[in-house]
Amino acid sequence: MQLMVNSQHIRLLRCVFAGILLVNSLFFFRLNAQDIYLSHFDAAPQYLNPSLAGQYFGERNDFRVNGNFSGQSFGSFSNQYTTMALGYDFPVNKFGVGYFVINSRAGEGHYNILNLLVSGSYEISVDRRYRHNLLTGVQFGLMNHSFNQEKLFFANQYNPATGGFDASQASGENFNTTSLMMFDAGLGALYDFRDRRKPFNPFLGFSIFHATNPRLSFYDADYFYPLRFTIYSGIGINLSEFFQLSPRFLIIHQGKKQNMDAGVFSFYRIPYTKYEMITGLLVNSNDNITVHGGIKINNAQYRLSYGFNSFIEQQITTSRNMIELSVVFSKPSNVKASF
């Protein structure tokens, strides 16, 4: 019986703690706003850069599908953050079209971020051998932020007589709404050089998201969602016909926040088989280290990663652990031989 009471108290404490965090997060959102983070950023091409929608750098594919799942836990309160994403894109001559949805849910209050996006790209390269690839793209869609107030307890709902929280009492929080729908847009460009006969294959991309500056406020305040600037770059180093190393980095600047990933990936194609082994290591500017491992079988790529903090945080949370899975599948075109 004592164990059950303690469990209930722990549950209540977690709810009120989440409520306090949510209010603080909403109040200070203008200082801390950041989009959903994916460590498998290259496995969600439309989320990385809209110019990548439907562009396969000379590979003849009818379409591409990508799926992502990320699960994170923060600190001893076991606040769970889960993210799921699904993308579909296809080429139309020099154009590319893509559809992308990403949803993230956080904590006891089920704070939810949903993006529904449509991307369009255009290849302006003149290299028929697809060695020099210059791409541009735009993106439009809807963004929804919401939370479930009924899942939370606030300080005003604490009842000292019972030592618990009373959901029938007023919370004292004056939210105008608990769900916001906004129009969103972005754009990007990317240069990519690909020739496995050459030792170095560099690439560089730049993108801007939330170009419409959508208004985001659950209170009576005018706050506009900050632009997200992304730079993605790296180089493929072809050490042999079967083995490539690829140092790469990602810089994200949004509002007053800046995040940088830097690391190296290796791709080893087992000779005379359909298998390619993938390994990688990323170090994040927030002191997060992510270890990647995966395999590519014909036109399907599977990758799993585990991320962990390299230090003890100074604030409420004590650690951050993240498991992420991505799958990318491309369907080759059925090109008939001409005689």
GROMACS .gro file of C-alpha atoms in nm:
model
  339
    1MET     CA    1   0.000   0.000   0.000
    2GLN     CA    2   0.284   0.237   0.091
    3LEU     CA    3   0.448   0.158  -0.242
    4MET     CA    4   0.127   0.249  -0.428
    5VAL     CA    5   0.098   0.582  -0.243
    6ASN     CA    6   0.459   0.664  -0.314
    7SER     CA    7   0.410   0.581  -0.681
    8GLN     CA    8   0.107   0.810  -0.698
    9HIS     CA    9   0.300   1.092  -0.531
   10ILE     CA   10   0.587   1.046  -0.773
   11ARG     CA   11   0.341   1.060  -1.061
   12LEU     CA   12   0.187   1.381  -0.926
   13LEU     CA   13   0.526   1.538  -0.870
   14ARG     CA   14   0.625   1.455  -1.225
   15CYS     CA   15   0.306   1.616  -1.356
   16VAL     CA   16   0.347   1.937  -1.158
   17PHE     CA   17   0.714   1.949  -1.246
   18ALA     CA   18   0.620   1.914  -1.612
   19GLY     CA   19   0.362   2.190  -1.571
   20ILE     CA   20   0.616   2.428  -1.423
   21LEU     CA   21   0.861   2.344  -1.700
   22LEU     CA   22   0.594   2.398  -1.964
   23VAL     CA   23   0.497   2.740  -1.830
   24ASN     CA   24   0.861   2.844  -1.809
   25SER     CA   25   0.921   2.709  -2.159
   26LEU     CA   26   0.628   2.903  -2.303
   27PHE     CA   27   0.725   3.220  -2.118
   28PHE     CA   28   1.089   3.206  -2.225
   29PHE     CA   29   1.025   3.056  -2.568
   30ARG     CA   30   1.162   3.359  -2.748
   31LEU     CA   31   1.503   3.279  -2.594
   32ASN     CA   32   1.509   2.905  -2.645
   33ALA     CA   33   1.307   2.821  -2.956
   34GLN     CA   34   1.458   2.544  -3.163
   35ASP     CA   35   1.323   2.302  -3.419
   36ILE     CA   36   1.319   1.927  -3.386
   37TYR     CA   37   1.670   1.782  -3.400
   38LEU     CA   38   1.761   1.469  -3.595
   39SER     CA   39   2.110   1.322  -3.575
   40HIS     CA   40   2.031   1.125  -3.896
   41PHE     CA   41   1.991   1.456  -4.078
   42ASP     CA   42   2.110   1.311  -4.410
   43ALA     CA   43   1.840   1.040  -4.386
   44ALA     CA   44   1.566   1.308  -4.386
   45PRO     CA   45   1.671   1.505  -4.696
   46GLN     CA   46   1.371   1.737  -4.717
   47TYR     CA   47   1.413   1.838  -4.352
   48LEU     CA   48   1.779   1.912  -4.418
   49ASN     CA   49   1.742   2.105  -4.745
   50PRO     CA   50   1.437   2.134  -4.976
   51SER     CA   51   1.666   2.130  -5.281
   52LEU     CA   52   1.725   1.757  -5.216
   53ALA     CA   53   1.362   1.662  -5.287
   54GLY     CA   54   1.352   1.416  -5.577
   55GLN     CA   55   1.719   1.466  -5.667
   56TYR     CA   56   1.931   1.149  -5.692
   57PHE     CA   57   2.255   1.271  -5.855
   58GLY     CA   58   2.235   1.059  -6.166
   59GLU     CA   59   2.081   0.750  -6.006
   60ARG     CA   60   1.770   0.642  -6.197
   61ASN     CA   61   1.500   0.603  -5.932
   62ASP     CA   62   1.123   0.628  -5.958
   63PHE     CA   63   1.088   0.748  -5.599
   64ARG     CA   64   1.247   0.753  -5.254
   65VAL     CA   65   1.091   0.690  -4.911
   66ASN     CA   66   1.254   0.775  -4.580
   67GLY     CA   67   1.141   0.710  -4.224
   68ASN     CA   68   1.293   0.832  -3.897
   69PHE     CA   69   1.231   0.757  -3.531
   70SER     CA   70   1.404   0.925  -3.238
   71GLY     CA   71   1.352   0.862  -2.868
   72GLN     CA   72   1.517   1.083  -2.605
   73SER     CA   73   1.515   1.089  -2.226
   74PHE     CA   74   1.624   1.385  -2.015
   75GLY     CA   75   1.737   1.362  -1.654
   76SER     CA   76   1.612   1.158  -1.361
   77PHE     CA   77   1.247   1.256  -1.417
   78SER     CA   78   1.247   1.041  -1.732
   79ASN     CA   79   1.092   1.308  -1.951
   80GLN     CA   80   1.045   1.127  -2.279
   81TYR     CA   81   1.072   1.300  -2.615
   82THR     CA   82   0.978   1.103  -2.923
   83THR     CA   83   1.002   1.209  -3.286
   84MET     CA   84   0.870   1.033  -3.596
   85ALA     CA   85   0.914   1.146  -3.955
   86LEU     CA   86   0.814   1.017  -4.296
   87GLY     CA   87   0.916   1.149  -4.637
   88TYR     CA   88   0.837   1.065  -4.999
   89ASP     CA   89   0.989   1.227  -5.306
   90PHE     CA   90   1.022   1.164  -5.679
   91PRO     CA   91   1.180   1.325  -5.988
   92VAL     CA   92   1.002   1.492  -6.280
   93ASN     CA   93   1.269   1.556  -6.544
   94LYS     CA   94   1.492   1.825  -6.390
   95PHE     CA   95   1.239   1.893  -6.116
   96GLY     CA   96   1.183   1.711  -5.791
   97VAL     CA   97   0.870   1.691  -5.574
   98GLY     CA   98   0.853   1.579  -5.213
   99TYR     CA   99   0.613   1.538  -4.922
  100PHE     CA  100   0.734   1.531  -4.563
  101VAL     CA  101   0.571   1.501  -4.220
  102ILE     CA  102   0.750   1.516  -3.885
  103ASN     CA  103   0.591   1.496  -3.541
  104SER     CA  104   0.753   1.533  -3.199
  105ARG     CA  105   0.590   1.482  -2.858
  106ALA     CA  106   0.749   1.578  -2.528
  107GLY     CA  107   0.694   1.514  -2.159
  108GLU     CA  108   0.389   1.476  -1.938
  109GLY     CA  109   0.203   1.764  -2.101
  110HIS     CA  110   0.231   1.603  -2.444
  111TYR     CA  111   0.378   1.918  -2.596
  112ASN     CA  112   0.345   1.838  -2.964
  113ILE     CA  113   0.508   1.984  -3.277
  114LEU     CA  114   0.372   1.873  -3.615
  115ASN     CA  115   0.505   1.983  -3.954
  116LEU     CA  116   0.332   1.900  -4.286
  117LEU     CA  117   0.553   2.008  -4.576
  118VAL     CA  118   0.562   2.003  -4.956
  119SER     CA  119   0.896   2.057  -5.132
  120GLY     CA  120   0.993   2.140  -5.487
  121SER     CA  121   1.345   2.136  -5.632
  122TYR     CA  122   1.516   2.213  -5.961
  123GLU     CA  123   1.848   2.094  -6.102
  124ILE     CA  124   2.029   2.378  -6.277
  125SER     CA  125   2.343   2.178  -6.349
  126VAL     CA  126   2.472   2.147  -6.704
  127ASP     CA  127   2.689   1.840  -6.641
  128ARG     CA  128   2.521   1.544  -6.812
  129ARG     CA  129   2.747   1.302  -6.627
  130TYR     CA  130   2.610   1.430  -6.294
  131ARG     CA  131   2.952   1.509  -6.155
  132HIS     CA  132   2.875   1.875  -6.083
  133ASN     CA  133   2.529   1.906  -5.929
  134LEU     CA  134   2.379   2.246  -5.844
  135LEU     CA  135   2.031   2.231  -5.693
  136THR     CA  136   1.775   2.481  -5.563
  137GLY     CA  137   1.450   2.421  -5.380
  138VAL     CA  138   1.154   2.572  -5.196
  139GLN     CA  139   0.922   2.434  -4.931
  140PHE     CA  140   0.572   2.522  -4.810
  141GLY     CA  141   0.347   2.375  -4.547
  142LEU     CA  142   0.177   2.394  -4.209
  143MET     CA  143   0.323   2.386  -3.860
  144ASN     CA  144   0.119   2.307  -3.548
  145HIS     CA  145   0.225   2.351  -3.185
  146SER     CA  146  -0.002   2.215  -2.912
  147PHE     CA  147  -0.010   2.074  -2.560
  148ASN     CA  148  -0.260   1.899  -2.331
  149GLN     CA  149  -0.330   2.120  -2.030
  150GLU     CA  150  -0.542   1.849  -1.866
  151LYS     CA  151  -0.235   1.627  -1.834
  152LEU     CA  152  -0.060   1.884  -1.613
  153PHE     CA  153  -0.083   2.011  -1.256
  154PHE     CA  154   0.027   2.359  -1.155
  155ALA     CA  155   0.134   2.515  -0.825
  156ASN     CA  156  -0.212   2.670  -0.764
  157GLN     CA  157  -0.367   2.323  -0.771
  158TYR     CA  158  -0.166   2.194  -0.475
  159ASN     CA  159  -0.387   2.105  -0.176
  160PRO     CA  160  -0.190   2.112   0.152
  161ALA     CA  161  -0.474   1.937   0.336
  162THR     CA  162  -0.433   1.623   0.128
  163GLY     CA  163  -0.070   1.667   0.032
  164GLY     CA  164  -0.163   1.623  -0.333
  165PHE     CA  165  -0.293   1.812  -0.635
  166ASP     CA  166  -0.658   1.881  -0.711
  167ALA     CA  167  -0.745   1.893  -1.082
  168SER     CA  168  -1.079   2.062  -1.002
  169GLN     CA  169  -0.901   2.375  -0.877
  170ALA     CA  170  -0.814   2.653  -1.121
  171SER     CA  171  -0.459   2.635  -1.245
  172GLY     CA  172  -0.414   3.012  -1.252
  173GLU     CA  173  -0.267   2.991  -1.602
  174ASN     CA  174  -0.434   3.204  -1.868
  175PHE     CA  175  -0.371   3.034  -2.201
  176ASN     CA  176  -0.550   3.186  -2.499
  177THR     CA  177  -0.525   2.854  -2.678
  178THR     CA  178  -0.348   2.522  -2.646
  179SER     CA  179  -0.308   2.467  -3.022
  180LEU     CA  180  -0.157   2.695  -3.286
  181MET     CA  181  -0.159   2.637  -3.663
  182MET     CA  182   0.081   2.839  -3.878
  183PHE     CA  183   0.177   2.866  -4.245
  184ASP     CA  184   0.545   2.797  -4.301
  185ALA     CA  185   0.797   2.819  -4.585
  186GLY     CA  186   1.165   2.759  -4.655
  187LEU     CA  187   1.424   2.751  -4.932
  188GLY     CA  188   1.767   2.607  -4.999
  189ALA     CA  189   2.050   2.540  -5.243
  190LEU     CA  190   2.320   2.274  -5.264
  191TYR     CA  191   2.632   2.197  -5.466
  192ASP     CA  192   2.755   1.837  -5.484
  193PHE     CA  193   3.045   1.688  -5.680
  194ARG     CA  194   3.030   1.311  -5.737
  195ASP     CA  195   3.288   1.104  -5.922
  196ARG     CA  196   3.411   0.783  -5.759
  197ARG     CA  197   3.715   0.794  -5.987
  198LYS     CA  198   3.828   1.116  -5.818
  199PRO     CA  199   3.981   1.107  -5.468
  200PHE     CA  200   3.772   1.394  -5.327
  201ASN     CA  201   3.398   1.458  -5.366
  202PRO     CA  202   3.299   1.779  -5.179
  203PHE     CA  203   2.948   1.907  -5.110
  204LEU     CA  204   2.801   2.222  -4.956
  205GLY     CA  205   2.441   2.317  -4.885
  206PHE     CA  206   2.261   2.615  -4.733
  207SER     CA  207   1.896   2.644  -4.632
  208ILE     CA  208   1.658   2.882  -4.455
  209PHE     CA  209   1.343   2.765  -4.277
  210HIS     CA  210   1.046   2.960  -4.130
  211ALA     CA  211   1.095   3.234  -4.389
  212THR     CA  212   0.737   3.350  -4.327
  213ASN     CA  213   0.823   3.432  -3.962
  214PRO     CA  214   0.507   3.259  -3.830
  215ARG     CA  215   0.351   3.400  -3.513
  216LEU     CA  216   0.379   3.162  -3.217
  217SER     CA  217   0.231   3.258  -2.880
  218PHE     CA  218  -0.005   3.084  -2.638
  219TYR     CA  219  -0.043   3.412  -2.446
  220ASP     CA  220  -0.136   3.771  -2.538
  221ALA     CA  221   0.204   3.843  -2.686
  222ASP     CA  222   0.343   3.891  -3.033
  223TYR     CA  223   0.625   3.644  -3.071
  224PHE     CA  224   0.743   3.531  -3.411
  225TYR     CA  225   0.908   3.198  -3.470
  226PRO     CA  226   1.281   3.252  -3.537
  227LEU     CA  227   1.435   3.167  -3.872
  228ARG     CA  228   1.647   2.854  -3.888
  229PHE     CA  229   1.967   2.880  -4.092
  230THR     CA  230   2.137   2.553  -4.184
  231ILE     CA  231   2.478   2.488  -4.339
  232TYR     CA  232   2.561   2.130  -4.433
  233SER     CA  233   2.899   2.042  -4.579
  234GLY     CA  234   3.156   1.768  -4.607
  235ILE     CA  235   3.370   1.568  -4.842
  236GLY     CA  236   3.374   1.211  -4.963
  237ILE     CA  237   3.728   1.069  -4.966
  238ASN     CA  238   3.747   0.770  -5.200
  239LEU     CA  239   4.022   0.549  -5.059
  240SER     CA  240   3.942   0.261  -5.291
  241GLU     CA  241   3.672   0.129  -5.521
  242PHE     CA  242   3.493  -0.013  -5.218
  243PHE     CA  243   3.579   0.219  -4.927
  244GLN     CA  244   3.495   0.585  -4.864
  245LEU     CA  245   3.550   0.814  -4.565
  246SER     CA  246   3.327   1.120  -4.533
  247PRO     CA  247   3.402   1.396  -4.281
  248ARG     CA  248   3.099   1.621  -4.253
  249PHE     CA  249   2.949   1.893  -4.038
  250LEU     CA  250   2.614   2.057  -3.980
  251ILE     CA  251   2.560   2.407  -3.838
  252ILE     CA  252   2.214   2.519  -3.727
  253HIS     CA  253   2.151   2.876  -3.612
  254GLN     CA  254   1.805   2.965  -3.482
  255GLY     CA  255   1.723   3.267  -3.269
  256LYS     CA  256   1.988   3.287  -2.998
  257LYS     CA  257   2.072   2.920  -3.025
  258GLN     CA  258   2.345   2.762  -3.234
  259ASN     CA  259   2.407   2.392  -3.274
  260MET     CA  260   2.693   2.223  -3.457
  261ASP     CA  261   2.757   1.857  -3.542
  262ALA     CA  262   3.096   1.744  -3.667
  263GLY     CA  263   3.213   1.391  -3.735
  264VAL     CA  264   3.312   1.129  -3.986
  265PHE     CA  265   3.130   0.843  -4.158
  266SER     CA  266   3.271   0.540  -4.336
  267PHE     CA  267   3.110   0.342  -4.618
  268TYR     CA  268   3.251   0.002  -4.706
  269ARG     CA  269   3.095  -0.195  -4.990
  270ILE     CA  270   3.171  -0.564  -4.948
  271PRO     CA  271   3.324  -0.668  -5.282
  272TYR     CA  272   3.096  -0.853  -5.523
  273THR     CA  273   2.798  -0.843  -5.286
  274LYS     CA  274   2.488  -0.626  -5.240
  275TYR     CA  275   2.596  -0.512  -4.892
  276GLU     CA  276   2.752  -0.185  -4.780
  277MET     CA  277   2.852  -0.131  -4.415
  278ILE     CA  278   2.806   0.212  -4.257
  279THR     CA  279   2.969   0.347  -3.940
  280GLY     CA  280   2.988   0.699  -3.803
  281LEU     CA  281   3.069   0.921  -3.508
  282LEU     CA  282   2.922   1.268  -3.448
  283VAL     CA  283   3.017   1.517  -3.178
  284ASN     CA  284   2.763   1.786  -3.095
  285SER     CA  285   2.839   2.135  -2.964
  286ASN     CA  286   2.600   2.057  -2.676
  287ASP     CA  287   2.846   1.790  -2.559
  288ASN     CA  288   2.645   1.507  -2.708
  289ILE     CA  289   2.823   1.217  -2.878
  290THR     CA  290   2.638   0.994  -3.125
  291VAL     CA  291   2.762   0.658  -3.251
  292HIS     CA  292   2.614   0.533  -3.580
  293GLY     CA  293   2.601   0.190  -3.738
  294GLY     CA  294   2.410   0.062  -4.037
  295ILE     CA  295   2.391  -0.140  -4.353
  296LYS     CA  296   2.280  -0.076  -4.709
  297ILE     CA  297   2.129  -0.370  -4.897
  298ASN     CA  298   2.078  -0.293  -5.265
  299ASN     CA  299   1.856   0.018  -5.255
  300ALA     CA  300   1.756   0.007  -4.887
  301GLN     CA  301   1.961   0.169  -4.612
  302TYR     CA  302   1.910   0.093  -4.241
  303ARG     CA  303   2.087   0.290  -3.969
  304LEU     CA  304   2.079   0.292  -3.589
  305SER     CA  305   2.250   0.535  -3.352
  306TYR     CA  306   2.291   0.596  -2.981
  307GLY     CA  307   2.364   0.940  -2.839
  308PHE     CA  308   2.473   1.034  -2.489
  309ASN     CA  309   2.596   1.338  -2.299
  310SER     CA  310   2.964   1.366  -2.220
  311PHE     CA  311   2.915   1.572  -1.904
  312ILE     CA  312   2.678   1.633  -1.609
  313GLU     CA  313   2.447   1.923  -1.684
  314GLN     CA  314   2.432   2.212  -1.440
  315GLN     CA  315   2.056   2.267  -1.451
  316ILE     CA  316   1.762   2.037  -1.379
  317THR     CA  317   1.842   1.753  -1.614
  318THR     CA  318   2.148   1.538  -1.550
  319SER     CA  319   2.186   1.355  -1.878
  320ARG     CA  320   2.045   1.314  -2.226
  321ASN     CA  321   2.026   0.982  -2.404
  322MET     CA  322   1.895   0.937  -2.755
  323ILE     CA  323   1.824   0.635  -2.972
  324GLU     CA  324   1.750   0.700  -3.338
  325LEU     CA  325   1.657   0.476  -3.629
  326SER     CA  326   1.631   0.565  -3.997
  327VAL     CA  327   1.535   0.376  -4.311
  328VAL     CA  328   1.579   0.504  -4.666
  329PHE     CA  329   1.449   0.310  -4.966
  330SER     CA  330   1.480   0.402  -5.334
  331LYS     CA  331   1.299   0.222  -5.615
  332PRO     CA  332   1.514   0.196  -5.929
  333SER     CA  333   1.353   0.291  -6.257
  334ASN     CA  334   1.272   0.015  -6.502
  335VAL     CA  335   1.468   0.154  -6.792
  336LYS     CA  336   1.426  -0.045  -7.111
  337ALA     CA  337   1.730  -0.091  -7.328
  338SER     CA  338   1.718   0.078  -7.667
  339PHE     CA  339   1.849  -0.097  -7.976
   0.00000   0.00000   0.00000
